[in-house]
Tab-separated table of C-alpha atoms (C1' of nucleotides) in Angstrom:
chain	number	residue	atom	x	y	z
A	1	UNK	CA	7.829	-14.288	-14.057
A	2	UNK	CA	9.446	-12.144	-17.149
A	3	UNK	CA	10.400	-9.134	-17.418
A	4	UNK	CA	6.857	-7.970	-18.624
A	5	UNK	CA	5.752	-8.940	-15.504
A	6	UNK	CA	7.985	-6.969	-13.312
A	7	UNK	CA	7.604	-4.103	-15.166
A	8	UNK	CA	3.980	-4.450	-14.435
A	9	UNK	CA	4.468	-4.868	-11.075
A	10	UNK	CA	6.886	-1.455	-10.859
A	11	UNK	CA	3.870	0.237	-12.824
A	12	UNK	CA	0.996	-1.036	-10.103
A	13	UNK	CA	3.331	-0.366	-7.554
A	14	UNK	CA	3.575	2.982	-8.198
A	15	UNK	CA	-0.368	3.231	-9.391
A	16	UNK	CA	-2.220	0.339	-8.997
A	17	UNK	CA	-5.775	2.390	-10.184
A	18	UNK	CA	-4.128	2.229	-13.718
A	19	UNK	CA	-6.653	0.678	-16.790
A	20	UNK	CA	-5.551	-2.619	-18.146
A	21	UNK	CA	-5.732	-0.875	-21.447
A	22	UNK	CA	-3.532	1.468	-20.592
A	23	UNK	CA	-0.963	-0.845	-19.121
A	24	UNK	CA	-1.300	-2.857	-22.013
A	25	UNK	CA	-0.029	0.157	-24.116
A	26	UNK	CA	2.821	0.688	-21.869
A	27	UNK	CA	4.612	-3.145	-22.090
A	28	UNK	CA	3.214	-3.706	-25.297
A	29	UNK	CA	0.434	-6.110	-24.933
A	30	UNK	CA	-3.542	-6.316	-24.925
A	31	UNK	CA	-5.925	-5.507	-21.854
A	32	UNK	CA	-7.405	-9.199	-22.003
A	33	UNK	CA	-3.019	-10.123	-21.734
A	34	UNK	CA	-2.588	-7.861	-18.765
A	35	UNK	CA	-5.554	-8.617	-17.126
A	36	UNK	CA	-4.193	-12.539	-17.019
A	37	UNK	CA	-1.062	-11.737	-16.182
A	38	UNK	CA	-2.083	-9.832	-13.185
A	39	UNK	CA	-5.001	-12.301	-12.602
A	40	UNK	CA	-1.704	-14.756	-12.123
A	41	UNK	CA	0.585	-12.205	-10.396
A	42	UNK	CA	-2.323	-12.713	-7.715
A	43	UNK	CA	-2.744	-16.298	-7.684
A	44	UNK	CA	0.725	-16.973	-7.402
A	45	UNK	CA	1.386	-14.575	-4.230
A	46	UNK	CA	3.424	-12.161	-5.865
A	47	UNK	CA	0.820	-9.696	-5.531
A	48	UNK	CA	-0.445	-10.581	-1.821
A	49	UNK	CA	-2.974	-7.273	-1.943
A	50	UNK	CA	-4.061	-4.384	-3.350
A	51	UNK	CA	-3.911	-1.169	-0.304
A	52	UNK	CA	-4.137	2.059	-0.242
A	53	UNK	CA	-1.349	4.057	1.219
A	54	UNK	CA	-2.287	6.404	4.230
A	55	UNK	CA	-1.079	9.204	5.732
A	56	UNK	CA	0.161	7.825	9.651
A	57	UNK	CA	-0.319	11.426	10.829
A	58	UNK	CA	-3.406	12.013	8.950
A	59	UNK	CA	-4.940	8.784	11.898
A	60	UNK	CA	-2.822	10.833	14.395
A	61	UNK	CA	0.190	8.413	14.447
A	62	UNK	CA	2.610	10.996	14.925
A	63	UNK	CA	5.019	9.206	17.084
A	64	UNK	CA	7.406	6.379	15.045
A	65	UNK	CA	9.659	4.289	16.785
A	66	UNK	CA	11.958	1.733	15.962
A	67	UNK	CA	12.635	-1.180	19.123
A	68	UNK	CA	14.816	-3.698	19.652
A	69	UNK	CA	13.662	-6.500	22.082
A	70	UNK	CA	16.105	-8.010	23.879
A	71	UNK	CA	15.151	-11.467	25.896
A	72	UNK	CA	16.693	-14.113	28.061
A	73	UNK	CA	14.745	-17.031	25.861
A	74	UNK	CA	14.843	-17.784	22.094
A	75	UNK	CA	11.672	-15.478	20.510
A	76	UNK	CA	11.272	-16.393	17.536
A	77	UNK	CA	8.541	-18.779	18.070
A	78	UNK	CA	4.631	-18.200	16.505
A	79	UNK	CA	3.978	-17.257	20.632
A	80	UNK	CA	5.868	-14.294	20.363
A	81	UNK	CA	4.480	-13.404	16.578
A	82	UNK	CA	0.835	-13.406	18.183
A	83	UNK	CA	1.470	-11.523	20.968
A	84	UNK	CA	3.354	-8.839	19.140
A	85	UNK	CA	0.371	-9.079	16.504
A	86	UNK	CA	-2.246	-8.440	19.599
A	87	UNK	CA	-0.572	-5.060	19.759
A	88	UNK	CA	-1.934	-2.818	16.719
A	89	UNK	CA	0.649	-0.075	17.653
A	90	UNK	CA	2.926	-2.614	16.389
A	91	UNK	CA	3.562	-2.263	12.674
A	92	UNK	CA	6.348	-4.512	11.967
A	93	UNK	CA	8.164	-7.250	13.498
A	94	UNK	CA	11.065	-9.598	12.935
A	95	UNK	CA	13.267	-11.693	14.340
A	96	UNK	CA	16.843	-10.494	14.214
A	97	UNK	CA	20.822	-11.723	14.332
A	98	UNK	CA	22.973	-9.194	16.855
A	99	UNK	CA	22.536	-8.467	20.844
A	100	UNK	CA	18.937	-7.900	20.082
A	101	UNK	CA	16.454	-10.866	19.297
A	102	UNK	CA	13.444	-8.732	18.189
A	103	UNK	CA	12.930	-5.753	16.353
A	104	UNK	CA	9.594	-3.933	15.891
A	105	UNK	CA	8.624	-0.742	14.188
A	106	UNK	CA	5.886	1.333	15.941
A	107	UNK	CA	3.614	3.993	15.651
A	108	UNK	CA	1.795	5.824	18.266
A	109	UNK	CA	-0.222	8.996	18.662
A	110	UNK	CA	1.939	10.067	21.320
A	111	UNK	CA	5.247	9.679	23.824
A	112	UNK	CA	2.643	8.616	26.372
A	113	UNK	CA	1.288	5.880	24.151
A	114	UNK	CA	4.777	4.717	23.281
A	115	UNK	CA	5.333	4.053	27.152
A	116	UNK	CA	2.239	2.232	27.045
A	117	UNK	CA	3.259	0.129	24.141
A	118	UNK	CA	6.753	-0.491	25.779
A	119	UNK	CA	5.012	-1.635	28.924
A	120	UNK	CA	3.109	-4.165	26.965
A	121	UNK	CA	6.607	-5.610	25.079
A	122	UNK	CA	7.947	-6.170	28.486
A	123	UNK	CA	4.990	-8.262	29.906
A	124	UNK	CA	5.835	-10.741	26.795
A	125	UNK	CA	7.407	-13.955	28.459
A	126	UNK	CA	11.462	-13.907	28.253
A	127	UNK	CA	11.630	-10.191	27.333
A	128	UNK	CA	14.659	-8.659	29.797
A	129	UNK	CA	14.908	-4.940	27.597
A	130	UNK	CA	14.419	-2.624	25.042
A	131	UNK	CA	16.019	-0.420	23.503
A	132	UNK	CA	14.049	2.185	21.759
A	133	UNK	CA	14.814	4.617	18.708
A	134	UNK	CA	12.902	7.752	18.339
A	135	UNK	CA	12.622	8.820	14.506
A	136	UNK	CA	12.443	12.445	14.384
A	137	UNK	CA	12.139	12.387	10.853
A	138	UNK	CA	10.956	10.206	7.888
A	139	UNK	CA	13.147	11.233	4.535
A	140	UNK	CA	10.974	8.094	2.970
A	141	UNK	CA	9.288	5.032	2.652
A	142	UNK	CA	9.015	3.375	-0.600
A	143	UNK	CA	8.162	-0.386	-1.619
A	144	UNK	CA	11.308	-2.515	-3.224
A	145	UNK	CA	11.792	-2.017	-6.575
A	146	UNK	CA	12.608	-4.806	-8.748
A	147	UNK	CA	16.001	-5.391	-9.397
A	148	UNK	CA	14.916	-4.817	-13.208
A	149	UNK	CA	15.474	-0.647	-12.203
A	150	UNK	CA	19.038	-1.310	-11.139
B	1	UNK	CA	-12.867	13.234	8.891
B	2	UNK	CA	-15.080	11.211	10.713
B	3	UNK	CA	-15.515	7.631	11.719
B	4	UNK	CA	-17.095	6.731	8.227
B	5	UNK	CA	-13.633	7.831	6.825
B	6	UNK	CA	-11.921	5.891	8.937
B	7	UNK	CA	-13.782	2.988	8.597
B	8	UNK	CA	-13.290	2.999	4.875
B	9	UNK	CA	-9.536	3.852	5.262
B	10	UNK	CA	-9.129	0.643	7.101
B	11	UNK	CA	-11.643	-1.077	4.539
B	12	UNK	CA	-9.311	0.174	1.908
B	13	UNK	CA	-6.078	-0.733	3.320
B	14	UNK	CA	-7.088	-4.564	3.224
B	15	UNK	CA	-8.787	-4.426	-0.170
B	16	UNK	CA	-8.521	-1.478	-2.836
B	17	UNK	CA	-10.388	-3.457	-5.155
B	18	UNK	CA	-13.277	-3.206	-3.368
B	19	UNK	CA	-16.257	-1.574	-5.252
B	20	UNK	CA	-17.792	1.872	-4.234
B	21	UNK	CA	-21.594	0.357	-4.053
B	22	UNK	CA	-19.432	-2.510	-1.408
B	23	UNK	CA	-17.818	0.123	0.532
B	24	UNK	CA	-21.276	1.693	0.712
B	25	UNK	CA	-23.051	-1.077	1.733
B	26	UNK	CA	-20.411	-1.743	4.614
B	27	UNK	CA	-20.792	2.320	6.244
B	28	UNK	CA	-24.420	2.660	5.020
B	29	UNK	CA	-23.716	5.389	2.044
B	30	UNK	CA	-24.307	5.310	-1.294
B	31	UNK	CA	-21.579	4.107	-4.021
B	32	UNK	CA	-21.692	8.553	-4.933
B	33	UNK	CA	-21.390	9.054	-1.374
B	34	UNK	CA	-18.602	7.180	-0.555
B	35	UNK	CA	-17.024	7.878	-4.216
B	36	UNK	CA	-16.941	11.480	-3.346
B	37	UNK	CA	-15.520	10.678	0.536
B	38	UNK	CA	-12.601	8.734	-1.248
B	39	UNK	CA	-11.938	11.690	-3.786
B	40	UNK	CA	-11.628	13.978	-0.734
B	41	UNK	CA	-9.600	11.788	1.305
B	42	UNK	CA	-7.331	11.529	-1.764
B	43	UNK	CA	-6.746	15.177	-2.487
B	44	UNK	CA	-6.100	15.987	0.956
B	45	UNK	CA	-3.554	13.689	0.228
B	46	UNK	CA	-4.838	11.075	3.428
B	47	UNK	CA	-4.448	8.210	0.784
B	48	UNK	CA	-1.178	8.643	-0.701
B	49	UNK	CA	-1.786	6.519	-3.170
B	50	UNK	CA	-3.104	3.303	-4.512
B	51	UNK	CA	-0.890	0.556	-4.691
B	52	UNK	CA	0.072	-3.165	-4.818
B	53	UNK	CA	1.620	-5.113	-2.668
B	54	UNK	CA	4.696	-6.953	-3.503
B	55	UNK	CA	6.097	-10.129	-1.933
B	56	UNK	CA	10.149	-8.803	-1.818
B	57	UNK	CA	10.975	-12.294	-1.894
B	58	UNK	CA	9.434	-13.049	-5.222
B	59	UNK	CA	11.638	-10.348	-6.849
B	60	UNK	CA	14.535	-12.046	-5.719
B	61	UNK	CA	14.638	-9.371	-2.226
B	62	UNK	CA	15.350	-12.069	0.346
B	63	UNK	CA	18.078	-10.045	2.356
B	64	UNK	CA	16.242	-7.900	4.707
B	65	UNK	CA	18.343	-5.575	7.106
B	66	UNK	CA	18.221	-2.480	9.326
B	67	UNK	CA	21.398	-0.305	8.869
B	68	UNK	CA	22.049	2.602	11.965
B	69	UNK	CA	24.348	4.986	10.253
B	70	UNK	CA	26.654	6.731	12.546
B	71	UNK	CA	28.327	10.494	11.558
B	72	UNK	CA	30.617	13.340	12.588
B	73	UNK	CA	28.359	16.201	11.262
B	74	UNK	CA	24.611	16.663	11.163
B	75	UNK	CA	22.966	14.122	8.309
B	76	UNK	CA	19.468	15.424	8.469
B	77	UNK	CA	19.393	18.042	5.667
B	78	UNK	CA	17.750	17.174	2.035
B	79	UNK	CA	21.147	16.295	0.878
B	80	UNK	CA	21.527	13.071	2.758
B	81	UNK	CA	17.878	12.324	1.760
B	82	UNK	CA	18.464	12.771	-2.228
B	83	UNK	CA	21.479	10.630	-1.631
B	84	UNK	CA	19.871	7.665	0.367
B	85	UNK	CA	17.118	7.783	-2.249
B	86	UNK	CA	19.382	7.116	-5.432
B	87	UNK	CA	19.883	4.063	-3.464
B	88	UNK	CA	17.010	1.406	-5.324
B	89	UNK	CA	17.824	-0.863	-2.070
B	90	UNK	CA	17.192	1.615	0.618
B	91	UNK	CA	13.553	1.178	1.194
B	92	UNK	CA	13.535	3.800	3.710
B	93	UNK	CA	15.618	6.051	5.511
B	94	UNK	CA	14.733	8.011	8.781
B	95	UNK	CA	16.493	10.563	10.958
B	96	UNK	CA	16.330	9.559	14.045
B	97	UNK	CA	17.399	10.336	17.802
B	98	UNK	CA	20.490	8.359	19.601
B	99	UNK	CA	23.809	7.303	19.166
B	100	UNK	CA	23.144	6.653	15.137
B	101	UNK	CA	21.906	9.797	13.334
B	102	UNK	CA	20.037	7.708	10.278
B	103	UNK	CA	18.375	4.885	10.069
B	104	UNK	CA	17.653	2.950	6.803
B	105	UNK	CA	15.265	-0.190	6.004
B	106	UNK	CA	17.695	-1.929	3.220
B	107	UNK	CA	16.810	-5.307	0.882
B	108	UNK	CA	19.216	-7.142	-1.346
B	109	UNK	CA	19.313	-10.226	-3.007
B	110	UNK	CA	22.294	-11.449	-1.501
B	111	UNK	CA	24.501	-9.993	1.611
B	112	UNK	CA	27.083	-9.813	-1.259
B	113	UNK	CA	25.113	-7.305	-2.430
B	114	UNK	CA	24.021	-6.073	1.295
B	115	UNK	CA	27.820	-5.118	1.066
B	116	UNK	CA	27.957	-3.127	-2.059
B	117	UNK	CA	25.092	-1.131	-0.313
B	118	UNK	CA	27.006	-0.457	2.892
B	119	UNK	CA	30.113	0.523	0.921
B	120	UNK	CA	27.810	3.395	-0.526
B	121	UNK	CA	26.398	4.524	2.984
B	122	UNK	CA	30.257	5.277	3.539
B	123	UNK	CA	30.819	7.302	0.540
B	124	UNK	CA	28.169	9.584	2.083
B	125	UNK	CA	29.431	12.924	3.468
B	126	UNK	CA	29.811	12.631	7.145
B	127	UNK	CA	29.724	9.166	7.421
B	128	UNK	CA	32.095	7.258	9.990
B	129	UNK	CA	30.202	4.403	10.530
B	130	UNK	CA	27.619	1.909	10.547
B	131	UNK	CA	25.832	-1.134	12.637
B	132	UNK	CA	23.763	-3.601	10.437
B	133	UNK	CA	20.557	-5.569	11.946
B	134	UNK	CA	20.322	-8.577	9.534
B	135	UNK	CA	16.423	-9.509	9.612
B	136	UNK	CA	16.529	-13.660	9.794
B	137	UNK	CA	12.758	-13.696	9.719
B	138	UNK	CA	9.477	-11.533	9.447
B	139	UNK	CA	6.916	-12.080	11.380
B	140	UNK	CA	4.729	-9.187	9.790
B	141	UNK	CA	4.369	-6.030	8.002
B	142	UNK	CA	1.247	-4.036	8.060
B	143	UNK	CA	-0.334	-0.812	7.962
B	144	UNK	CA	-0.459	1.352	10.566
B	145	UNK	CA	-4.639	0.989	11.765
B	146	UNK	CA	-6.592	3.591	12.107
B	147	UNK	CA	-6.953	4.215	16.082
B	148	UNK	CA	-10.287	3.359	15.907
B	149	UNK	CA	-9.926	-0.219	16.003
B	150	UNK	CA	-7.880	0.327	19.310
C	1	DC	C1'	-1.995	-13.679	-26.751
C	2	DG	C1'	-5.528	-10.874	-29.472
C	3	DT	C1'	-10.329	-9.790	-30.374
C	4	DG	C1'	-14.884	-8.662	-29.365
C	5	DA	C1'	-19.108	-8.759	-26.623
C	6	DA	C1'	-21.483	-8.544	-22.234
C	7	DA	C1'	-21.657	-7.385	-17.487
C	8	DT	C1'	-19.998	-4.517	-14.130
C	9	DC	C1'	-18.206	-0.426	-12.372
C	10	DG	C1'	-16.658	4.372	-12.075
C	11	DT	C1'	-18.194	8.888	-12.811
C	12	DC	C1'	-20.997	12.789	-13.024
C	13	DA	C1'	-25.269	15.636	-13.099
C	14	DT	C1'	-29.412	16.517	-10.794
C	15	DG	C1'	-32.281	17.239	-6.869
C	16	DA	C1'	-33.349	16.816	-1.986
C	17	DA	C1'	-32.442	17.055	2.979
D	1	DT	C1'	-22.485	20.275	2.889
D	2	DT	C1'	-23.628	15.954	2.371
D	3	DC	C1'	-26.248	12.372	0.356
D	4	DA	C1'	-29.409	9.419	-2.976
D	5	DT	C1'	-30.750	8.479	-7.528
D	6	DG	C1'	-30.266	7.624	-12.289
D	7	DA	C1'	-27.863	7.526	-16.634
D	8	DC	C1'	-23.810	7.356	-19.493
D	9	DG	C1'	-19.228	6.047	-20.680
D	10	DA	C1'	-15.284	3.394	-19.436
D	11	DT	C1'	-13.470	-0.733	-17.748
D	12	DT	C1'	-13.295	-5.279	-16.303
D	13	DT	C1'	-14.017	-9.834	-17.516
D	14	DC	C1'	-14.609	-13.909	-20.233
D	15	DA	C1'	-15.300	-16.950	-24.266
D	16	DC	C1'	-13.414	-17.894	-28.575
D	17	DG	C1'	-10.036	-17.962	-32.370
DNA sequence: CGTGAAATCGTCATGAA
DNA sequence: TTCATGACGATTTCACG
């Protein structure tokens, strides 16, 4: 893990349909080169996938909300990760230090689904509130660049 | 946009590698077919982009935390964005409804440098405050799905 | 890590439904 | 419009030095 390979990583991140070849010409090494140090990048977890990026309103998923779950019981048990998986609405979740134990980012095609999605949180065992933020506006959402860019 | 899109959006969104003649083969379309699907779904700027996806963690990102930024003057112009965004740290940033006008998705290395962060969230115009949510674990990240899976 | 060859894939033109 | 087919060029991929 050099600084060739976070510099491919920053490249990929930012267009991961690039040619090895090409780069190769941008850190200064061969396509067979890149193409092994990717290959590794992969193996090694760094890389966990490959995606495509989509559009949440293009799907309809006009409606973002941020929640914090607050419970009477200790949630951050696998149990609560599954049941907060079982809810695709459910984007994000971890377990956090303040008032609130949970917090979960979700997306929904409307207010009404939200409520629906709320309902569901509060049928999780040990759940006593929420606490929901509305985001009327995203200014961005961008993966973490490497430390290398700072 | 149809269901075959949507299937190969969500196909997509777990593997980008995935060959056209594959994706094909999986909606019952040729590799053209679906080539020419993707292309459109692309320029009507559906799939954002094509990217990799990076464990934060192996860059050193361990520090995960949510940051509600409190102000005495409206934060949601393009200003506050462009400022937020020269931020590397500040994976996102949201305007959002509630007692907190702004919302940002922060990772550091260290809460040391969680700090140095902060401390530039207060040099922002307006600023007067601002309530961290340290993340102690993930459970998960992942796309939003398609609602057709729902 | 570089080179080169072989297999695979992306890409486009054509024609048909 | 949308799709299938076929062919070409680019790219991935791998063995070897």
């Amino acid at each position: 893990m050099d600084d060739i390979d976070r510099r491919l990583l920053a490249l990929l991140q930012q267009d991961a349909t690039l040619a090895y070849a090409t780069l190769g010409q941008a850190v200064g090494l061969s396509a067979g080169a890149v193409h092994e140090r990717v290959r590794k990048l992969r193996e090694r977890g760094i890389i966990r996938s490959t995606t495509v990026d989509v559009d949440p309103s293009a799907l309809g998923l006009g409606i973002l909300a941020f929640v914090l779950i607050e419970s009477n019981a200790w949630l951050g048990e696998r149990s609560t990760a599954d049941a907060l998986a079982a809810i695709p609405e459910v984007c994000e979740a971890h377990v956090v230090a303040g008032s609130a134990s949970i917090l979960v980012k979700i997306r929904t095609t409307s207010t009404e689904n939200l409520q629906v999605v709320l309902k569901k949180l509060f049928e999780i065992d040990g759940v006593t509130g929420t606490h929901a933020i509305l985001s009327l506006e995203t200014f961005f959402e961008r993966p973490a660049g490497p430390p290398t860019e700072r």
